[in-house]
């Protein structure tokens, strides 16, 4: 009897993704207005995720849809990147609308080279928390869950966006983003795609699609 082969892990220098609380992938694709959806291998999908993240000409066009896992459907690509100024308002509102339709929707950005971290947690049509490490003035809501626990561990009783940027506390938090990465938040709130391991015998495909332009 043969052994299972693990598919490659999802990695990108700048990884942006949307998580929607449903296993109905087709419904998510329709809600997002994705077109030209086609199946690709898991390995090709992982490679494409990194390629799109480095695409300087059209980074906000192609997205990769990961098969539903543990009750969530993930869609990956810079299109969902909260730190990109041209995307922030659009994807924040999009995530809020998706949460009204599906109950929960979340956005994440993880910079592997300490390029910043960001997340947005939305539930039932309301943004519960938005944090963009490089743009604290855009923060919304109150820290909770692992973010709150790590802030407490650093001795930060309030919100990081309210800190004096010249203070020691702010410096300690920003030095490593307080060890509070988007992947840390995602692991507790939905799924951390960088830790997803699958058996190629059971899940061997992703889907690539074109995201709609917006004004």
Short mmCIF file of C-alpha atoms in Angstrom, two decimals:
data_model
loop_
_atom_site.label_atom_id
_atom_site.label_comp_id
_atom_site.label_asym_id
_atom_site.label_seq_id
_atom_site.Cartn_x
_atom_site.Cartn_y
_atom_site.Cartn_z
CA UNK A 1 0.00 0.00 0.00
CA UNK A 2 1.52 3.37 -1.08
CA UNK A 3 2.12 6.32 1.18
CA UNK A 4 0.33 9.65 0.80
CA UNK A 5 2.18 12.57 -0.73
CA UNK A 6 1.69 15.99 0.83
CA UNK A 7 0.92 18.93 -1.44
CA UNK A 8 3.24 21.98 -1.22
CA UNK A 9 2.41 24.59 1.40
CA UNK A 10 1.01 27.98 0.40
CA UNK A 11 3.68 30.66 0.56
CA UNK A 12 4.19 34.20 -0.77
CA UNK A 13 6.34 37.15 0.26
CA UNK A 14 3.12 39.18 0.48
CA UNK A 15 0.15 36.93 1.08
CA UNK A 16 -3.37 38.36 0.95
CA UNK A 17 -6.53 36.30 1.31
CA UNK A 18 -10.27 36.34 1.94
CA UNK A 19 -11.97 33.73 4.12
CA UNK A 20 -15.73 33.19 3.87
CA UNK A 21 -17.65 30.95 6.27
CA UNK A 22 -19.20 28.55 3.77
CA UNK A 23 -18.34 25.40 1.85
CA UNK A 24 -20.41 26.59 -1.11
CA UNK A 25 -17.49 27.58 -3.35
CA UNK A 26 -19.71 28.34 -6.33
CA UNK A 27 -21.79 30.74 -4.26
CA UNK A 28 -18.65 32.60 -3.14
CA UNK A 29 -17.41 32.84 -6.72
CA UNK A 30 -20.77 34.26 -7.79
CA UNK A 31 -20.89 36.74 -4.90
CA UNK A 32 -17.40 37.98 -5.81
CA UNK A 33 -18.24 38.23 -9.51
CA UNK A 34 -15.33 36.00 -10.51
CA UNK A 35 -15.05 35.08 -14.18
CA UNK A 36 -12.98 32.73 -16.31
CA UNK A 37 -12.84 30.21 -13.48
CA UNK A 38 -10.72 27.18 -14.33
CA UNK A 39 -9.23 24.31 -12.42
CA UNK A 40 -5.48 24.00 -11.85
CA UNK A 41 -3.35 21.61 -9.84
CA UNK A 42 -2.57 22.37 -6.23
CA UNK A 43 1.15 22.74 -7.04
CA UNK A 44 0.42 25.15 -9.89
CA UNK A 45 -1.95 27.09 -7.65
CA UNK A 46 0.71 27.51 -4.97
CA UNK A 47 3.19 28.72 -7.59
CA UNK A 48 0.64 31.11 -9.09
CA UNK A 49 -0.16 32.63 -5.67
CA UNK A 50 3.48 33.68 -5.30
CA UNK A 51 3.74 34.84 -8.93
CA UNK A 52 0.68 37.09 -8.67
CA UNK A 53 2.01 38.60 -5.44
CA UNK A 54 5.11 39.71 -7.38
CA UNK A 55 3.22 40.91 -10.47
CA UNK A 56 3.87 44.65 -10.72
CA UNK A 57 1.70 45.21 -13.81
CA UNK A 58 -1.58 43.41 -12.99
CA UNK A 59 -1.45 42.21 -9.38
CA UNK A 60 -5.16 42.75 -8.71
CA UNK A 61 -6.61 40.62 -11.52
CA UNK A 62 -6.00 36.93 -10.89
CA UNK A 63 -7.15 35.21 -7.71
CA UNK A 64 -6.81 31.61 -6.58
CA UNK A 65 -9.68 29.76 -4.90
CA UNK A 66 -8.72 27.09 -2.37
CA UNK A 67 -11.08 24.11 -1.94
CA UNK A 68 -13.43 24.49 1.06
CA UNK A 69 -11.88 23.32 4.33
CA UNK A 70 -13.25 23.15 7.88
CA UNK A 71 -16.30 25.14 6.86
CA UNK A 72 -14.42 27.96 5.11
CA UNK A 73 -13.69 28.91 1.50
CA UNK A 74 -10.48 30.91 0.95
CA UNK A 75 -9.69 33.13 -2.03
CA UNK A 76 -6.09 34.30 -2.34
CA UNK A 77 -4.48 37.22 -4.17
CA UNK A 78 -3.34 40.86 -3.79
CA UNK A 79 -6.86 41.85 -4.86
CA UNK A 80 -7.79 41.26 -1.21
CA UNK A 81 -4.78 43.12 0.18
CA UNK A 82 -5.84 45.52 2.93
CA UNK A 83 -2.51 47.43 3.00
CA UNK A 84 -2.73 48.40 -0.68
CA UNK A 85 -4.28 51.92 -0.65
CA UNK A 86 -6.20 51.34 -3.88
CA UNK A 87 -7.81 48.22 -2.40
CA UNK A 88 -8.46 49.03 1.26
CA UNK A 89 -11.88 50.68 1.10
CA UNK A 90 -13.24 48.39 -1.61
CA UNK A 91 -12.27 45.08 -0.03
CA UNK A 92 -13.31 46.26 3.43
CA UNK A 93 -16.81 46.97 2.18
CA UNK A 94 -16.81 43.76 0.15
CA UNK A 95 -15.90 41.75 3.22
CA UNK A 96 -18.61 43.43 5.26
CA UNK A 97 -21.20 42.62 2.58
CA UNK A 98 -20.05 39.01 2.39
CA UNK A 99 -20.42 38.68 6.15
CA UNK A 100 -24.02 39.83 5.83
CA UNK A 101 -24.63 37.10 3.27
CA UNK A 102 -22.61 34.25 4.79
CA UNK A 103 -22.47 35.16 8.48
CA UNK A 104 -18.70 35.62 8.69
CA UNK A 105 -16.04 36.93 6.31
CA UNK A 106 -12.43 37.88 6.99
CA UNK A 107 -9.47 39.49 5.22
CA UNK A 108 -5.80 38.94 5.98
CA UNK A 109 -2.38 40.15 4.82
CA UNK A 110 0.89 38.57 5.94
CA UNK A 111 4.33 39.88 5.02
CA UNK A 112 6.92 37.14 5.34
CA UNK A 113 9.78 39.67 5.50
CA UNK A 114 8.25 41.80 8.27
CA UNK A 115 6.52 43.93 5.63
CA UNK A 116 3.45 44.34 7.81
CA UNK A 117 0.35 42.50 8.95
CA UNK A 118 -3.34 43.24 8.47
CA UNK A 119 -6.72 41.70 9.16
CA UNK A 120 -10.41 42.49 9.04
CA UNK A 121 -13.00 40.44 10.91
CA UNK A 122 -16.62 40.94 9.86
CA UNK A 123 -19.73 39.24 11.21
CA UNK A 124 -23.37 39.59 10.17
CA UNK A 125 -22.78 42.75 8.17
CA UNK A 126 -20.62 44.51 10.77
CA UNK A 127 -16.86 45.09 10.85
CA UNK A 128 -15.74 43.81 14.26
CA UNK A 129 -12.05 44.67 13.88
CA UNK A 130 -9.72 46.04 11.22
CA UNK A 131 -6.02 46.42 11.84
CA UNK A 132 -3.36 47.42 9.30
CA UNK A 133 0.03 47.54 11.01
CA UNK A 134 1.52 50.11 8.64
CA UNK A 135 -1.59 52.32 8.73
CA UNK A 136 -2.81 52.30 12.36
CA UNK A 137 -5.00 55.33 11.63
CA UNK A 138 -7.24 53.02 9.56
CA UNK A 139 -7.98 50.72 12.49
CA UNK A 140 -11.60 49.97 13.35
CA UNK A 141 -13.22 48.22 16.29
CA UNK A 142 -11.67 46.73 19.40
CA UNK A 143 -8.89 44.14 19.67
CA UNK A 144 -10.18 40.75 20.80
CA UNK A 145 -9.09 37.14 20.99
CA UNK A 146 -5.43 36.46 20.40
CA UNK A 147 -4.73 40.10 19.52
CA UNK A 148 -6.10 41.22 22.89
CA UNK A 149 -4.19 38.54 24.78
CA UNK A 150 -0.90 39.44 23.12
CA UNK A 151 -1.44 43.15 23.72
CA UNK A 152 -2.02 42.37 27.39
CA UNK A 153 1.17 40.32 27.44
CA UNK A 154 3.05 43.37 26.14
CA UNK A 155 1.49 45.54 28.82
CA UNK A 156 -0.68 47.42 26.34
CA UNK A 157 -4.04 47.87 28.01
CA UNK A 158 -5.62 49.93 25.25
CA UNK A 159 -5.50 49.68 21.48
CA UNK A 160 -2.26 49.71 19.49
CA UNK A 161 -3.58 52.47 17.22
CA UNK A 162 -3.85 54.77 20.24
CA UNK A 163 -0.21 54.38 21.31
CA UNK A 164 2.25 57.25 21.07
CA UNK A 165 4.37 56.06 18.12
CA UNK A 166 7.48 57.32 19.92
CA UNK A 167 6.80 55.37 23.12
CA UNK A 168 8.70 52.29 24.25
CA UNK A 169 5.49 50.28 24.24
CA UNK A 170 4.80 51.15 20.61
CA UNK A 171 8.39 50.33 19.73
CA UNK A 172 8.20 46.94 21.43
CA UNK A 173 4.92 46.12 19.69
CA UNK A 174 5.99 47.24 16.22
CA UNK A 175 9.41 45.60 16.45
CA UNK A 176 7.87 42.19 15.77
CA UNK A 177 4.23 43.29 15.29
CA UNK A 178 3.91 41.99 18.82
CA UNK A 179 4.30 38.46 17.44
CA UNK A 180 0.72 39.08 16.35
CA UNK A 181 0.74 38.09 12.72
CA UNK A 182 -2.24 37.77 10.41
CA UNK A 183 -1.57 34.05 10.33
CA UNK A 184 -1.87 34.01 14.15
CA UNK A 185 -5.27 35.72 13.97
CA UNK A 186 -6.39 33.49 11.11
CA UNK A 187 -5.44 30.31 12.95
CA UNK A 188 -7.80 31.26 15.77
CA UNK A 189 -10.56 32.88 13.70
CA UNK A 190 -10.75 30.70 10.57
CA UNK A 191 -7.85 29.01 8.71
CA UNK A 192 -4.17 29.85 8.37
CA UNK A 193 -3.48 28.98 4.71
CA UNK A 194 0.28 28.78 5.30
CA UNK A 195 -0.30 25.86 7.66
CA UNK A 196 -2.79 23.96 5.51
CA UNK A 197 -1.49 20.50 4.68
CA UNK A 198 -3.45 18.23 2.38
CA UNK A 199 -3.07 14.77 0.94
CA UNK A 200 -2.76 15.03 -2.83
CA UNK A 201 -4.83 11.89 -3.04
CA UNK A 202 -7.83 13.67 -1.50
CA UNK A 203 -7.40 17.29 -2.61
CA UNK A 204 -5.38 17.90 -5.75
CA UNK A 205 -6.86 21.05 -7.26
CA UNK A 206 -7.38 24.76 -6.85
CA UNK A 207 -9.17 27.20 -9.13
CA UNK A 208 -7.86 30.35 -10.75
CA UNK A 209 -10.22 33.15 -11.73
CA UNK A 210 -10.34 36.79 -12.81
CA UNK A 211 -11.60 39.28 -10.22
CA UNK A 212 -13.86 42.11 -11.39
CA UNK A 213 -12.42 45.63 -11.72
CA UNK A 214 -13.85 48.37 -9.57
CA UNK A 215 -13.86 52.14 -9.56
#
